[in-house]
Amino acid sequence: MWFTYGAAGREDWYAETPYGEVQVQDNEYPGFSDFQNHEIADVVFYTAAEGLTDKYEPEGITAEGYARVAKGGTGIHKYMLGDNGVVYEMIAPKDQSSFSSGFGEYDDGMKGNYTPTQKFEVSNDETAQAKWKEILKKYQ
């Protein structure tokens, strides 16, 4: 449950991080080469609402976001693995999170009106950082 149909725009989507923008979806405008960093993989963690399991696939998830699937009073934890070897995270309360939280879209090759309302930070999880670097090293 990451980004989903928030990616329906015409141009590239990005996240802001301490190391600059990370391209999260390439719609070829402005394009891959215009970004220094790119997302390789991602994952979201949240506490499921009562009675739900990890196999739950809600209908209408785009409009509902995390409203029905996440337990109230908990946080949504988004993790993004960058091609620069960094694990980024963004943690926000459920009521301030949507699938598109943390992302913005370019418009006519420039930052458009839809900009990220939250930033991704470098994760403090040293084990995750080391493991991600180890995995990437195999492909360099």
mmCIF file with all atom_site columns, N, CA, C and O in Angstrom, residues 23-56:
data_model
loop_
_atom_site.group_PDB
_atom_site.id
_atom_site.type_symbol
_atom_site.label_atom_id
_atom_site.label_alt_id
_atom_site.label_comp_id
_atom_site.label_asym_id
_atom_site.label_entity_id
_atom_site.label_seq_id
_atom_site.pdbx_PDB_ins_code
_atom_site.Cartn_x
_atom_site.Cartn_y
_atom_site.Cartn_z
_atom_site.occupancy
_atom_site.B_iso_or_equiv
_atom_site.pdbx_formal_charge
_atom_site.auth_seq_id
_atom_site.auth_comp_id
_atom_site.auth_asym_id
_atom_site.auth_atom_id
_atom_site.pdbx_PDB_model_num
ATOM 1   N N  . GLN A 1 23 ? 13.649  10.338  -7.323  1.00 0.00 ? 23 GLN A N  1
ATOM 2   C CA . GLN A 1 23 ? 12.593  10.019  -8.285  1.00 0.00 ? 23 GLN A CA 1
ATOM 3   C C  . GLN A 1 23 ? 11.919  8.715   -7.854  1.00 0.00 ? 23 GLN A C  1
ATOM 4   O O  . GLN A 1 23 ? 12.573  7.693   -7.683  1.00 0.00 ? 23 GLN A O  1
ATOM 5   N N  . VAL A 1 24 ? 10.592  8.775   -7.666  1.00 0.00 ? 24 VAL A N  1
ATOM 6   C CA . VAL A 1 24 ? 9.856   7.577   -7.246  1.00 0.00 ? 24 VAL A CA 1
ATOM 7   C C  . VAL A 1 24 ? 9.032   6.982   -8.384  1.00 0.00 ? 24 VAL A C  1
ATOM 8   O O  . VAL A 1 24 ? 8.628   5.824   -8.315  1.00 0.00 ? 24 VAL A O  1
ATOM 9   N N  . GLN A 1 25 ? 8.781   7.763   -9.421  1.00 0.00 ? 25 GLN A N  1
ATOM 10  C CA . GLN A 1 25 ? 8.131   7.220   -10.609 1.00 0.00 ? 25 GLN A CA 1
ATOM 11  C C  . GLN A 1 25 ? 8.595   8.003   -11.826 1.00 0.00 ? 25 GLN A C  1
ATOM 12  O O  . GLN A 1 25 ? 8.546   9.236   -11.836 1.00 0.00 ? 25 GLN A O  1
ATOM 13  N N  . ASP A 1 26 ? 9.042   7.263   -12.838 1.00 0.00 ? 26 ASP A N  1
ATOM 14  C CA . ASP A 1 26 ? 9.552   7.876   -14.058 1.00 0.00 ? 26 ASP A CA 1
ATOM 15  C C  . ASP A 1 26 ? 8.482   7.843   -15.142 1.00 0.00 ? 26 ASP A C  1
ATOM 16  O O  . ASP A 1 26 ? 8.188   6.792   -15.699 1.00 0.00 ? 26 ASP A O  1
ATOM 17  N N  . ASN A 1 27 ? 7.884   8.986   -15.399 1.00 0.00 ? 27 ASN A N  1
ATOM 18  C CA . ASN A 1 27 ? 6.954   9.127   -16.518 1.00 0.00 ? 27 ASN A CA 1
ATOM 19  C C  . ASN A 1 27 ? 7.639   9.835   -17.682 1.00 0.00 ? 27 ASN A C  1
ATOM 20  O O  . ASN A 1 27 ? 6.999   10.401  -18.554 1.00 0.00 ? 27 ASN A O  1
ATOM 21  N N  . GLU A 1 28 ? 8.981   9.856   -17.626 1.00 0.00 ? 28 GLU A N  1
ATOM 22  C CA . GLU A 1 28 ? 9.853   10.399  -18.670 1.00 0.00 ? 28 GLU A CA 1
ATOM 23  C C  . GLU A 1 28 ? 9.765   11.909  -18.845 1.00 0.00 ? 28 GLU A C  1
ATOM 24  O O  . GLU A 1 28 ? 10.136  12.447  -19.878 1.00 0.00 ? 28 GLU A O  1
ATOM 25  N N  . TYR A 1 29 ? 9.261   12.599  -17.796 1.00 0.00 ? 29 TYR A N  1
ATOM 26  C CA . TYR A 1 29 ? 9.239   14.055  -17.875 1.00 0.00 ? 29 TYR A CA 1
ATOM 27  C C  . TYR A 1 29 ? 9.362   14.637  -16.484 1.00 0.00 ? 29 TYR A C  1
ATOM 28  O O  . TYR A 1 29 ? 8.411   14.511  -15.709 1.00 0.00 ? 29 TYR A O  1
ATOM 29  N N  . PRO A 1 30 ? 10.468  15.165  -16.051 1.00 0.00 ? 30 PRO A N  1
ATOM 30  C CA . PRO A 1 30 ? 11.620  15.483  -16.869 1.00 0.00 ? 30 PRO A CA 1
ATOM 31  C C  . PRO A 1 30 ? 12.491  14.280  -17.235 1.00 0.00 ? 30 PRO A C  1
ATOM 32  O O  . PRO A 1 30 ? 13.295  14.364  -18.144 1.00 0.00 ? 30 PRO A O  1
ATOM 33  N N  . GLY A 1 31 ? 12.377  13.148  -16.529 1.00 0.00 ? 31 GLY A N  1
ATOM 34  C CA . GLY A 1 31 ? 13.091  11.933  -16.915 1.00 0.00 ? 31 GLY A CA 1
ATOM 35  C C  . GLY A 1 31 ? 14.146  11.504  -15.923 1.00 0.00 ? 31 GLY A C  1
ATOM 36  O O  . GLY A 1 31 ? 14.574  12.251  -15.043 1.00 0.00 ? 31 GLY A O  1
ATOM 37  N N  . PHE A 1 32 ? 14.556  10.260  -16.077 1.00 0.00 ? 32 PHE A N  1
ATOM 38  C CA . PHE A 1 32 ? 15.489  9.598   -15.165 1.00 0.00 ? 32 PHE A CA 1
ATOM 39  C C  . PHE A 1 32 ? 16.770  10.404  -14.958 1.00 0.00 ? 32 PHE A C  1
ATOM 40  O O  . PHE A 1 32 ? 17.226  10.589  -13.843 1.00 0.00 ? 32 PHE A O  1
ATOM 41  N N  . SER A 1 33 ? 17.355  10.880  -16.034 1.00 0.00 ? 33 SER A N  1
ATOM 42  C CA . SER A 1 33 ? 18.658  11.555  -15.946 1.00 0.00 ? 33 SER A CA 1
ATOM 43  C C  . SER A 1 33 ? 18.592  12.907  -15.239 1.00 0.00 ? 33 SER A C  1
ATOM 44  O O  . SER A 1 33 ? 19.628  13.455  -14.859 1.00 0.00 ? 33 SER A O  1
ATOM 45  N N  . ASP A 1 34 ? 17.403  13.437  -15.039 1.00 0.00 ? 34 ASP A N  1
ATOM 46  C CA . ASP A 1 34 ? 17.272  14.718  -14.339 1.00 0.00 ? 34 ASP A CA 1
ATOM 47  C C  . ASP A 1 34 ? 17.294  14.569  -12.818 1.00 0.00 ? 34 ASP A C  1
ATOM 48  O O  . ASP A 1 34 ? 17.280  15.570  -12.107 1.00 0.00 ? 34 ASP A O  1
ATOM 49  N N  . PHE A 1 35 ? 17.308  13.344  -12.336 1.00 0.00 ? 35 PHE A N  1
ATOM 50  C CA . PHE A 1 35 ? 17.357  13.089  -10.904 1.00 0.00 ? 35 PHE A CA 1
ATOM 51  C C  . PHE A 1 35 ? 18.676  12.424  -10.548 1.00 0.00 ? 35 PHE A C  1
ATOM 52  O O  . PHE A 1 35 ? 19.107  11.488  -11.227 1.00 0.00 ? 35 PHE A O  1
ATOM 53  N N  . GLN A 1 36 ? 19.285  12.896  -9.470  1.00 0.00 ? 36 GLN A N  1
ATOM 54  C CA . GLN A 1 36 ? 20.532  12.304  -9.012  1.00 0.00 ? 36 GLN A CA 1
ATOM 55  C C  . GLN A 1 36 ? 20.268  10.984  -8.296  1.00 0.00 ? 36 GLN A C  1
ATOM 56  O O  . GLN A 1 36 ? 21.080  10.074  -8.360  1.00 0.00 ? 36 GLN A O  1
ATOM 57  N N  . ASN A 1 37 ? 19.135  10.878  -7.616  1.00 0.00 ? 37 ASN A N  1
ATOM 58  C CA . ASN A 1 37 ? 18.799  9.683   -6.844  1.00 0.00 ? 37 ASN A CA 1
ATOM 59  C C  . ASN A 1 37 ? 17.443  9.131   -7.288  1.00 0.00 ? 37 ASN A C  1
ATOM 60  O O  . ASN A 1 37 ? 16.558  9.889   -7.675  1.00 0.00 ? 37 ASN A O  1
ATOM 61  N N  . HIS A 1 38 ? 17.318  7.790   -7.171  1.00 0.00 ? 38 HIS A N  1
ATOM 62  C CA . HIS A 1 38 ? 16.114  7.106   -7.625  1.00 0.00 ? 38 HIS A CA 1
ATOM 63  C C  . HIS A 1 38 ? 15.707  6.052   -6.612  1.00 0.00 ? 38 HIS A C  1
ATOM 64  O O  . HIS A 1 38 ? 16.558  5.422   -5.990  1.00 0.00 ? 38 HIS A O  1
ATOM 65  N N  . GLU A 1 39 ? 14.413  5.849   -6.484  1.00 0.00 ? 39 GLU A N  1
ATOM 66  C CA . GLU A 1 39 ? 13.906  4.800   -5.600  1.00 0.00 ? 39 GLU A CA 1
ATOM 67  C C  . GLU A 1 39 ? 14.088  3.449   -6.284  1.00 0.00 ? 39 GLU A C  1
ATOM 68  O O  . GLU A 1 39 ? 13.805  3.290   -7.463  1.00 0.00 ? 39 GLU A O  1
ATOM 69  N N  . ILE A 1 40 ? 14.562  2.485   -5.499  1.00 0.00 ? 40 ILE A N  1
ATOM 70  C CA . ILE A 1 40 ? 14.715  1.113   -5.989  1.00 0.00 ? 40 ILE A CA 1
ATOM 71  C C  . ILE A 1 40 ? 13.578  0.245   -5.458  1.00 0.00 ? 40 ILE A C  1
ATOM 72  O O  . ILE A 1 40 ? 13.027  -0.578  -6.167  1.00 0.00 ? 40 ILE A O  1
ATOM 73  N N  . ALA A 1 41 ? 13.247  0.436   -4.192  1.00 0.00 ? 41 ALA A N  1
ATOM 74  C CA . ALA A 1 41 ? 12.200  -0.373  -3.558  1.00 0.00 ? 41 ALA A CA 1
ATOM 75  C C  . ALA A 1 41 ? 11.587  0.433   -2.416  1.00 0.00 ? 41 ALA A C  1
ATOM 76  O O  . ALA A 1 41 ? 12.116  1.464   -2.005  1.00 0.00 ? 41 ALA A O  1
ATOM 77  N N  . ASP A 1 42 ? 10.461  -0.064  -1.913  1.00 0.00 ? 42 ASP A N  1
ATOM 78  C CA . ASP A 1 42 ? 9.764   0.633   -0.843  1.00 0.00 ? 42 ASP A CA 1
ATOM 79  C C  . ASP A 1 42 ? 8.929   -0.360  -0.045  1.00 0.00 ? 42 ASP A C  1
ATOM 80  O O  . ASP A 1 42 ? 8.655   -1.457  -0.495  1.00 0.00 ? 42 ASP A O  1
ATOM 81  N N  . VAL A 1 43 ? 8.558   0.077   1.133   1.00 0.00 ? 43 VAL A N  1
ATOM 82  C CA . VAL A 1 43 ? 7.693   -0.735  1.992   1.00 0.00 ? 43 VAL A CA 1
ATOM 83  C C  . VAL A 1 43 ? 6.980   0.197   2.961   1.00 0.00 ? 43 VAL A C  1
ATOM 84  O O  . VAL A 1 43 ? 7.495   1.261   3.303   1.00 0.00 ? 43 VAL A O  1
ATOM 85  N N  . VAL A 1 44 ? 5.773   -0.193  3.355   1.00 0.00 ? 44 VAL A N  1
ATOM 86  C CA . VAL A 1 44 ? 4.999   0.568   4.340   1.00 0.00 ? 44 VAL A CA 1
ATOM 87  C C  . VAL A 1 44 ? 4.632   -0.376  5.477   1.00 0.00 ? 44 VAL A C  1
ATOM 88  O O  . VAL A 1 44 ? 4.230   -1.509  5.245   1.00 0.00 ? 44 VAL A O  1
ATOM 89  N N  . PHE A 1 45 ? 4.777   0.120   6.699   1.00 0.00 ? 45 PHE A N  1
ATOM 90  C CA . PHE A 1 45 ? 4.347   -0.623  7.877   1.00 0.00 ? 45 PHE A CA 1
ATOM 91  C C  . PHE A 1 45 ? 3.281   0.187   8.588   1.00 0.00 ? 45 PHE A C  1
ATOM 92  O O  . PHE A 1 45 ? 3.402   1.408   8.714   1.00 0.00 ? 45 PHE A O  1
ATOM 93  N N  . TYR A 1 46 ? 2.260   -0.488  9.067   1.00 0.00 ? 46 TYR A N  1
ATOM 94  C CA . TYR A 1 46 ? 1.236   0.155   9.874   1.00 0.00 ? 46 TYR A CA 1
ATOM 95  C C  . TYR A 1 46 ? 0.584   -0.918  10.736  1.00 0.00 ? 46 TYR A C  1
ATOM 96  O O  . TYR A 1 46 ? 0.679   -2.111  10.454  1.00 0.00 ? 46 TYR A O  1
ATOM 97  N N  . THR A 1 47 ? -0.051  -0.487  11.802  1.00 0.00 ? 47 THR A N  1
ATOM 98  C CA . THR A 1 47 ? -0.803  -1.396  12.659  1.00 0.00 ? 47 THR A CA 1
ATOM 99  C C  . THR A 1 47 ? -2.191  -1.547  12.067  1.00 0.00 ? 47 THR A C  1
ATOM 100 O O  . THR A 1 47 ? -2.915  -0.566  11.907  1.00 0.00 ? 47 THR A O  1
ATOM 101 N N  . ALA A 1 48 ? -2.536  -2.776  11.731  1.00 0.00 ? 48 ALA A N  1
ATOM 102 C CA . ALA A 1 48 ? -3.828  -3.028  11.092  1.00 0.00 ? 48 ALA A CA 1
ATOM 103 C C  . ALA A 1 48 ? -4.974  -2.754  12.051  1.00 0.00 ? 48 ALA A C  1
ATOM 104 O O  . ALA A 1 48 ? -4.874  -2.997  13.256  1.00 0.00 ? 48 ALA A O  1
ATOM 105 N N  . ALA A 1 49 ? -6.060  -2.246  11.494  1.00 0.00 ? 49 ALA A N  1
ATOM 106 C CA . ALA A 1 49 ? -7.277  -2.029  12.278  1.00 0.00 ? 49 ALA A CA 1
ATOM 107 C C  . ALA A 1 49 ? -7.773  -3.375  12.808  1.00 0.00 ? 49 ALA A C  1
ATOM 108 O O  . ALA A 1 49 ? -7.484  -4.427  12.230  1.00 0.00 ? 49 ALA A O  1
ATOM 109 N N  . GLU A 1 50 ? -8.513  -3.323  13.862  1.00 0.00 ? 50 GLU A N  1
ATOM 110 C CA . GLU A 1 50 ? -9.003  -4.535  14.507  1.00 0.00 ? 50 GLU A CA 1
ATOM 111 C C  . GLU A 1 50 ? -9.723  -5.440  13.506  1.00 0.00 ? 50 GLU A C  1
ATOM 112 O O  . GLU A 1 50 ? -10.552 -4.986  12.722  1.00 0.00 ? 50 GLU A O  1
ATOM 113 N N  . GLY A 1 51 ? -9.354  -6.714  13.532  1.00 0.00 ? 51 GLY A N  1
ATOM 114 C CA . GLY A 1 51 ? -9.990  -7.703  12.676  1.00 0.00 ? 51 GLY A CA 1
ATOM 115 C C  . GLY A 1 51 ? -9.378  -7.834  11.291  1.00 0.00 ? 51 GLY A C  1
ATOM 116 O O  . GLY A 1 51 ? -9.779  -8.685  10.509  1.00 0.00 ? 51 GLY A O  1
ATOM 117 N N  . LEU A 1 52 ? -8.398  -7.005  10.963  1.00 0.00 ? 52 LEU A N  1
ATOM 118 C CA . LEU A 1 52 ? -7.772  -7.081  9.644   1.00 0.00 ? 52 LEU A CA 1
ATOM 119 C C  . LEU A 1 52 ? -6.446  -7.814  9.724   1.00 0.00 ? 52 LEU A C  1
ATOM 120 O O  . LEU A 1 52 ? -5.787  -7.815  10.753  1.00 0.00 ? 52 LEU A O  1
ATOM 121 N N  . THR A 1 53 ? -6.043  -8.425  8.627   1.00 0.00 ? 53 THR A N  1
ATOM 122 C CA . THR A 1 53 ? -4.761  -9.116  8.556   1.00 0.00 ? 53 THR A CA 1
ATOM 123 C C  . THR A 1 53 ? -3.948  -8.540  7.419   1.00 0.00 ? 53 THR A C  1
ATOM 124 O O  . THR A 1 53 ? -4.423  -7.719  6.640   1.00 0.00 ? 53 THR A O  1
ATOM 125 N N  . ASP A 1 54 ? -2.723  -9.040  7.273   1.00 0.00 ? 54 ASP A N  1
ATOM 126 C CA . ASP A 1 54 ? -1.859  -8.559  6.198   1.00 0.00 ? 54 ASP A CA 1
ATOM 127 C C  . ASP A 1 54 ? -2.355  -8.996  4.822   1.00 0.00 ? 54 ASP A C  1
ATOM 128 O O  . ASP A 1 54 ? -1.890  -8.514  3.807   1.00 0.00 ? 54 ASP A O  1
ATOM 129 N N  . LYS A 1 55 ? -3.313  -9.891  4.767   1.00 0.00 ? 55 LYS A N  1
ATOM 130 C CA . LYS A 1 55 ? -3.862  -10.344 3.490   1.00 0.00 ? 55 LYS A CA 1
ATOM 131 C C  . LYS A 1 55 ? -5.086  -9.529  3.083   1.00 0.00 ? 55 LYS A C  1
ATOM 132 O O  . LYS A 1 55 ? -5.695  -9.761  2.063   1.00 0.00 ? 55 LYS A O  1
ATOM 133 N N  . TYR A 1 56 ? -5.430  -8.557  3.885   1.00 0.00 ? 56 TYR A N  1
ATOM 134 C CA . TYR A 1 56 ? -6.608  -7.734  3.623   1.00 0.00 ? 56 TYR A CA 1
ATOM 135 C C  . TYR A 1 56 ? -6.363  -6.826  2.431   1.00 0.00 ? 56 TYR A C  1
ATOM 136 O O  . TYR A 1 56 ? -5.371  -6.117  2.373   1.00 0.00 ? 56 TYR A O  1
#
